[in-house]
Amino acid sequence: MATLKDVAVLAGVGMSTASRAISGAGPVSADALARVQAAIKQLNFRPSSIGRSLSAKSLGMIGIFAPSFFGAYYGTILKQTDIELRALRRHVVVATGCGDGTPRDEAIEAVKFLIGRDCDGIVVLGHDLHDDDLVQLHRMHPKMAFLNRRHAELAQASFCPDHYQGGALAARTLLEADHRQLAVVSGPPETSDNQSRMQGFFDELARHGVARPDVPLISSDFSREGGYASTQALLDDGKPFTGLFCANDEMAVGAMSCLHRAGIRVPDDVSVVGYDDDYSAAFTAPGLTSVHIPIQELTQNAVRWLLNQCYGTSYTIERDFPVTITLRASVAKRQGI
């Protein structure tokens, strides 16, 4: 395999000149550049990425930890991260949890894996991580951004919408359609973003005289299968409901499928509200009303903030991510009022 020295000898230039011609960093005459390029072609020389990285003190890659690769939510985050990095000719390395540990343990190990691979920066989607975990991981690798998490000690590195407001919007949407017999399919109860949206939802209900104990709730796992099974459990419980809030769109899709198979019409019999407003929500039948989280903009700003830290770019960073409701056909006024 040809080396940089071989290229320099064939081109009749010094190694420093050959290096500048290849990297584009520094002055090189047009004649020397042409000779180096000809030597590269003749020798079929391929610059060593490791060598370039050692010289630049950078591997030119950003790591991202995601608990899963599946679903529209994570797909949007991974795609937007890739778009931002491609624009700077940087690469993305993705890790997810694996093994027999708890989701929290798997998340910690996955982030440590990315740290150990010398990623220039790391994006963390760590809803299973505790606040202390975020602090410890950030100390290990300060160029780290936390997506969909809020932490007072890591305010600059945290990018998160107001999930409390999102939960309140979901409740308000059902209440304004005159639904007061409600049920909930929650995400994992220990995750911080789920806790916030549930608190916002039930606080809004309480302000309108609907007590939390009167609303049946099943905790699930943010998956379509979980949404289906949880909705079936609510139906089996026998307590009637005309409005259903699912803590993400994946579970809402599963819930609507369960209702359809049970002969329950959406929205005529039960109105359904999802959460995230991912790209699948517009294609359900009927279209899914969902709390809109601007996840694309959220991801873009988290990644760009990290690029500013790692590569000296000067992107303007937004930190205000308004939460809204996207009304579609899955919610209708309660019949018989």
Short mmCIF file of N, CA, C and O in Angstrom, two decimals, residues 180-186 201-202 211-219 233-234 237-241 243-245:
data_model
loop_
_atom_site.label_atom_id
_atom_site.label_comp_id
_atom_site.label_asym_id
_atom_site.label_seq_id
_atom_site.Cartn_x
_atom_site.Cartn_y
_atom_site.Cartn_z
N ARG A 180 -65.63 13.66 29.38
CA ARG A 180 -65.26 13.65 30.79
C ARG A 180 -65.08 12.23 31.33
O ARG A 180 -64.55 12.04 32.42
N GLN A 181 -65.52 11.25 30.57
CA GLN A 181 -65.22 9.85 30.89
C GLN A 181 -63.97 9.48 30.10
O GLN A 181 -64.04 9.19 28.90
N LEU A 182 -62.85 9.51 30.76
CA LEU A 182 -61.57 9.41 30.07
C LEU A 182 -60.76 8.21 30.54
O LEU A 182 -61.00 7.66 31.62
N ALA A 183 -59.81 7.82 29.71
CA ALA A 183 -58.85 6.76 30.06
C ALA A 183 -57.50 7.15 29.47
O ALA A 183 -57.41 7.97 28.55
N VAL A 184 -56.45 6.55 30.01
CA VAL A 184 -55.09 6.91 29.61
C VAL A 184 -54.24 5.66 29.40
O VAL A 184 -54.29 4.73 30.21
N VAL A 185 -53.48 5.66 28.30
CA VAL A 185 -52.39 4.70 28.12
C VAL A 185 -51.10 5.49 28.27
O VAL A 185 -50.74 6.30 27.42
N SER A 186 -50.42 5.28 29.38
CA SER A 186 -49.22 6.03 29.73
C SER A 186 -47.97 5.32 29.20
O SER A 186 -47.98 4.12 28.92
N PHE A 201 -51.43 16.58 32.13
CA PHE A 201 -52.75 16.07 31.74
C PHE A 201 -53.69 16.04 32.94
O PHE A 201 -54.82 16.57 32.89
N PHE A 202 -53.25 15.46 34.04
CA PHE A 202 -54.13 15.30 35.20
C PHE A 202 -54.36 16.62 35.94
O PHE A 202 -55.44 16.83 36.51
N ALA A 211 -61.42 14.18 38.66
CA ALA A 211 -60.43 13.69 39.62
C ALA A 211 -59.58 12.57 39.02
O ALA A 211 -60.08 11.74 38.25
N ARG A 212 -58.32 12.55 39.39
CA ARG A 212 -57.40 11.55 38.86
C ARG A 212 -57.84 10.11 39.14
O ARG A 212 -57.76 9.26 38.25
N PRO A 213 -58.34 9.79 40.35
CA PRO A 213 -58.76 8.40 40.59
C PRO A 213 -59.91 7.93 39.70
O PRO A 213 -60.13 6.72 39.56
N ASP A 214 -60.62 8.88 39.10
CA ASP A 214 -61.75 8.51 38.24
C ASP A 214 -61.32 8.17 36.82
O ASP A 214 -62.17 7.81 35.99
N VAL A 215 -60.03 8.32 36.53
CA VAL A 215 -59.53 8.09 35.16
C VAL A 215 -58.65 6.84 35.16
O VAL A 215 -57.54 6.86 35.68
N PRO A 216 -59.13 5.72 34.60
CA PRO A 216 -58.29 4.51 34.55
C PRO A 216 -57.05 4.74 33.70
O PRO A 216 -57.10 5.38 32.65
N LEU A 217 -55.94 4.20 34.18
CA LEU A 217 -54.65 4.39 33.50
C LEU A 217 -53.91 3.05 33.45
O LEU A 217 -53.82 2.35 34.46
N ILE A 218 -53.38 2.75 32.28
CA ILE A 218 -52.52 1.57 32.10
C ILE A 218 -51.15 2.07 31.64
O ILE A 218 -51.05 2.83 30.67
N SER A 219 -50.09 1.67 32.32
CA SER A 219 -48.72 2.03 31.91
C SER A 219 -48.22 1.04 30.88
O SER A 219 -48.38 -0.18 31.03
N ALA A 233 -56.80 -4.04 27.78
CA ALA A 233 -56.94 -4.15 29.23
C ALA A 233 -57.96 -3.15 29.76
O ALA A 233 -58.74 -3.46 30.67
N LEU A 234 -57.97 -1.94 29.19
CA LEU A 234 -58.96 -0.95 29.59
C LEU A 234 -60.37 -1.41 29.24
O LEU A 234 -61.30 -1.25 30.04
N ASP A 237 -61.49 -4.12 31.57
CA ASP A 237 -61.80 -3.62 32.91
C ASP A 237 -63.27 -3.23 33.03
O ASP A 237 -63.85 -3.28 34.13
N GLY A 238 -63.86 -2.85 31.90
CA GLY A 238 -65.30 -2.60 31.88
C GLY A 238 -65.75 -1.20 32.23
O GLY A 238 -66.94 -0.88 32.11
N LYS A 239 -64.82 -0.33 32.66
CA LYS A 239 -65.23 1.03 32.98
C LYS A 239 -65.35 1.83 31.69
O LYS A 239 -64.37 1.95 30.93
N PRO A 240 -66.51 2.41 31.39
CA PRO A 240 -66.69 3.08 30.10
C PRO A 240 -65.86 4.35 29.99
O PRO A 240 -65.63 5.05 30.97
N PHE A 241 -65.42 4.64 28.78
CA PHE A 241 -64.72 5.90 28.51
C PHE A 241 -65.05 6.33 27.08
O PHE A 241 -65.24 5.50 26.19
N GLY A 243 -63.20 9.15 25.82
CA GLY A 243 -61.97 9.82 25.38
C GLY A 243 -60.76 9.06 25.87
O GLY A 243 -60.72 8.61 27.03
N LEU A 244 -59.78 8.88 24.99
CA LEU A 244 -58.57 8.13 25.33
C LEU A 244 -57.34 8.95 24.98
O LEU A 244 -57.21 9.42 23.84
N PHE A 245 -56.44 9.14 25.94
CA PHE A 245 -55.17 9.81 25.71
C PHE A 245 -54.05 8.78 25.75
O PHE A 245 -53.90 8.05 26.73
#
